[in-house]
């Protein structure tokens, strides 16, 4: 497993998550159907990240496991604050 490829994949998902969260806070939060719009934006981000990641890294079991773990961790880290924001009274 190449360190730089792994670093790029992890950094890319972190940067994209930050961008999506900023867009949610500035433009979607408090609007009608904010949750659904966030889901659409986040799924698009995940697809973009997956395509770029698959182009960068070698197709091995270890790298596939890295992508799965990154996806799960990134999903939990972005969905938790968004759900908390949406459920605030």
Coordinates of N, CA and C in Angstrom, one line a residue:
X1 N 0.8 -1.2 0.0 CA 0.0 0.0 0.0 C 0.9 1.2 0.0
X2 N 0.7 2.1 -1.0 CA 1.5 3.3 -1.1 C 1.0 4.3 -0.1
X3 N 1.9 4.9 0.7 CA 1.6 5.9 1.7 C 1.0 7.1 1.1
X4 N 1.5 7.6 0.0 CA 1.1 8.9 -0.6 C -0.3 8.7 -1.2
X5 N -0.6 7.6 -1.8 CA -1.9 7.3 -2.3 C -2.9 7.3 -1.2
X6 N -2.6 6.6 -0.1 CA -3.5 6.5 1.0 C -3.7 7.9 1.6
X7 N -2.6 8.7 1.7 CA -2.7 10.0 2.3 C -3.6 10.9 1.4
X8 N -3.5 10.8 0.1 CA -4.3 11.6 -0.8 C -5.8 11.2 -0.6
X9 N -6.1 9.9 -0.6 CA -7.5 9.4 -0.4 C -8.1 10.0 0.9
X10 N -7.3 9.8 2.0 CA -7.8 10.3 3.3 C -8.0 11.8 3.3
X11 N -7.0 12.5 2.8 CA -7.1 14.0 2.8 C -8.3 14.5 1.9
X12 N -8.5 13.8 0.8 CA -9.5 14.2 -0.1 C -10.9 14.1 0.5
X13 N -11.1 12.9 1.2 CA -12.4 12.8 1.9 C -12.6 13.8 3.0
X14 N -11.5 14.1 3.7 CA -11.6 15.1 4.8 C -11.9 16.5 4.3
X15 N -11.3 16.9 3.2 CA -11.5 18.2 2.6 C -12.9 18.3 2.0
X16 N -13.3 17.2 1.3 CA -14.7 17.2 0.8 C -15.7 17.3 1.8
X17 N -15.5 16.5 3.0 CA -16.5 16.6 4.1 C -16.6 18.0 4.7
X18 N -15.4 18.6 4.8 CA -15.4 20.0 5.3 C -16.2 20.9 4.4
X19 N -16.0 20.8 3.1 CA -16.7 21.7 2.1 C -18.2 21.4 2.2
X20 N -18.6 20.2 2.2 CA -20.0 19.8 2.2 C -20.6 20.4 3.5
X21 N -19.9 20.2 4.7 CA -20.5 20.7 5.9 C -20.6 22.3 5.9
X22 N -19.7 23.0 5.3 CA -19.7 24.4 5.2 C -20.9 24.8 4.3
X23 N -21.1 24.1 3.2 CA -22.2 24.4 2.3 C -23.5 24.2 3.1
X24 N -23.6 23.1 3.8 CA -24.8 22.8 4.6 C -25.1 23.9 5.6
X25 N -24.1 24.4 6.4 CA -24.3 25.4 7.4 C -24.7 26.7 6.8
X26 N -24.1 27.1 5.6 CA -24.3 28.4 5.0 C -25.6 28.4 4.2
X27 N -25.9 27.4 3.4 CA -26.9 27.5 2.4 C -28.1 26.6 2.7
X28 N -28.0 25.5 3.4 CA -29.0 24.5 3.5 C -29.7 24.5 4.9
X29 N -29.0 24.8 6.0 CA -29.5 24.7 7.3 C -30.6 25.7 7.5
X30 N -31.7 25.3 8.0 CA -32.8 26.1 8.3 C -33.8 26.3 7.1
X31 N -33.4 25.8 6.0 CA -34.3 25.8 4.8 C -35.2 24.6 4.8
X32 N -36.2 24.6 3.9 CA -37.1 23.5 3.7 C -36.4 22.4 3.1
X33 N -36.6 21.2 3.6 CA -36.0 19.9 3.1 C -34.5 20.0 3.2
X34 N -33.9 20.6 4.2 CA -32.5 20.7 4.4 C -31.8 19.3 4.4
X35 N -32.4 18.4 5.1 CA -31.9 17.0 5.2 C -31.8 16.3 3.9
X36 N -32.8 16.4 3.1 CA -32.8 15.8 1.8 C -31.8 16.4 0.9
X37 N -31.7 17.7 0.9 CA -30.8 18.4 0.1 C -29.3 18.1 0.5
X38 N -29.1 17.9 1.8 CA -27.8 17.5 2.3 C -27.5 16.1 1.8
X39 N -28.4 15.2 1.9 CA -28.2 13.8 1.5 C -27.8 13.8 0.0
X40 N -28.5 14.6 -0.8 CA -28.2 14.6 -2.3 C -26.8 15.1 -2.5
X41 N -26.4 16.2 -1.8 CA -25.1 16.8 -1.9 C -24.0 15.8 -1.4
X42 N -24.3 15.1 -0.3 CA -23.3 14.2 0.3 C -23.1 13.0 -0.6
X43 N -24.2 12.4 -1.1 CA -24.1 11.3 -2.0 C -23.3 11.6 -3.3
X44 N -23.5 12.8 -3.8 CA -22.7 13.3 -5.0 C -21.2 13.4 -4.6
X45 N -21.0 13.9 -3.4 CA -19.6 14.0 -2.9 C -18.9 12.7 -2.8
X46 N -19.7 11.7 -2.2 CA -19.2 10.4 -2.0 C -18.9 9.7 -3.4
X47 N -19.7 9.9 -4.3 CA -19.5 9.3 -5.6 C -18.2 9.9 -6.3
X48 N -18.1 11.2 -6.2 CA -16.9 11.9 -6.7 C -15.7 11.4 -6.1
X49 N -15.7 11.3 -4.7 CA -14.5 10.8 -4.0 C -14.2 9.4 -4.4
X50 N -15.2 8.5 -4.5 CA -14.9 7.1 -4.8 C -14.3 7.0 -6.2
X51 N -14.8 7.7 -7.2 CA -14.2 7.7 -8.5 C -12.8 8.1 -8.5
X52 N -12.5 9.3 -7.9 CA -11.1 9.8 -7.8 C -10.2 8.8 -7.1
X53 N -10.7 8.2 -6.0 CA -9.9 7.3 -5.2 C -9.6 6.0 -6.0
X54 N -10.6 5.5 -6.7 CA -10.3 4.3 -7.5 C -9.3 4.6 -8.7
X55 N -9.3 5.8 -9.2 CA -8.3 6.2 -10.2 C -6.9 6.3 -9.6
X56 N -6.8 6.7 -8.4 CA -5.5 7.0 -7.8 C -4.8 5.7 -7.3
X57 N -5.6 4.9 -6.5 CA -4.9 3.7 -5.8 C -5.0 2.5 -6.7
X58 N -4.1 1.5 -6.3 CA -4.1 0.2 -6.9 C -5.3 -0.6 -6.4
X59 N -5.8 -1.5 -7.3 CA -6.9 -2.3 -6.9 C -6.5 -3.5 -6.2
X60 N -6.3 -3.4 -4.9 CA -5.9 -4.5 -4.1 C -6.9 -4.6 -2.9
X61 N -6.9 -5.8 -2.2 CA -7.8 -6.0 -1.1 C -7.5 -4.9 0.0
X62 N -6.2 -4.7 0.3 CA -5.9 -3.7 1.4 C -6.4 -2.3 1.0
X63 N -6.2 -1.9 -0.2 CA -6.7 -0.6 -0.6 C -8.2 -0.5 -0.6
X64 N -8.9 -1.6 -1.0 CA -10.3 -1.6 -0.9 C -10.8 -1.5 0.5
X65 N -10.1 -2.2 1.4 CA -10.5 -2.1 2.9 C -10.2 -0.6 3.3
X66 N -9.2 0.0 2.9 CA -8.9 1.4 3.3 C -10.1 2.3 2.8
X67 N -10.5 2.1 1.6 CA -11.6 2.9 1.1 C -12.9 2.7 1.9
X68 N -13.2 1.5 2.2 CA -14.4 1.2 3.0 C -14.3 1.8 4.4
X69 N -13.1 1.7 5.0 CA -13.0 2.3 6.4 C -13.1 3.8 6.3
X70 N -12.4 4.4 5.3 CA -12.5 5.8 5.1 C -14.0 6.3 4.9
X71 N -14.7 5.5 4.1 CA -16.1 5.9 3.8 C -16.9 5.8 5.1
X72 N -16.8 4.8 5.9 CA -17.5 4.6 7.1 C -17.2 5.7 8.1
X73 N -15.9 6.0 8.3 CA -15.5 7.0 9.3 C -16.0 8.4 8.8
X74 N -15.8 8.7 7.6 CA -16.2 10.0 7.0 C -17.7 10.2 7.1
X75 N -18.5 9.1 6.9 CA -19.9 9.2 6.9 C -20.4 9.5 8.4
X76 N -19.8 8.8 9.3 CA -20.2 9.0 10.7 C -19.8 10.4 11.1
X77 N -18.6 10.9 10.7 CA -18.2 12.2 11.2 C -18.9 13.3 10.6
X78 N -19.5 13.1 9.4 CA -20.3 14.2 8.8 C -21.8 14.1 9.2
X79 N -22.3 12.9 9.3 CA -23.7 12.8 9.6 C -24.1 13.1 11.0
X80 N -23.2 12.9 11.9 CA -23.4 13.2 13.3 C -23.7 14.6 13.6
X81 N -22.8 15.6 13.2 CA -23.1 17.0 13.4 C -24.3 17.5 12.6
X82 N -24.5 17.0 11.4 CA -25.6 17.4 10.6 C -26.9 17.0 11.2
X83 N -27.0 15.8 11.7 CA -28.3 15.3 12.4 C -28.5 16.1 13.6
X84 N -27.4 16.4 14.4 CA -27.6 17.2 15.6 C -28.1 18.6 15.2
X85 N -27.6 19.2 14.2 CA -28.1 20.5 13.8 C -29.5 20.5 13.3
X86 N -29.9 19.5 12.6 CA -31.3 19.5 12.1 C -32.2 19.2 13.2
X87 N -31.8 18.5 14.2 CA -32.7 18.1 15.3 C -32.8 19.1 16.5
X88 N -32.0 20.2 16.3 CA -32.0 21.3 17.3 C -33.4 21.9 17.3
X89 N -33.9 22.2 18.5 CA -35.2 22.9 18.6 C -35.2 24.3 18.1

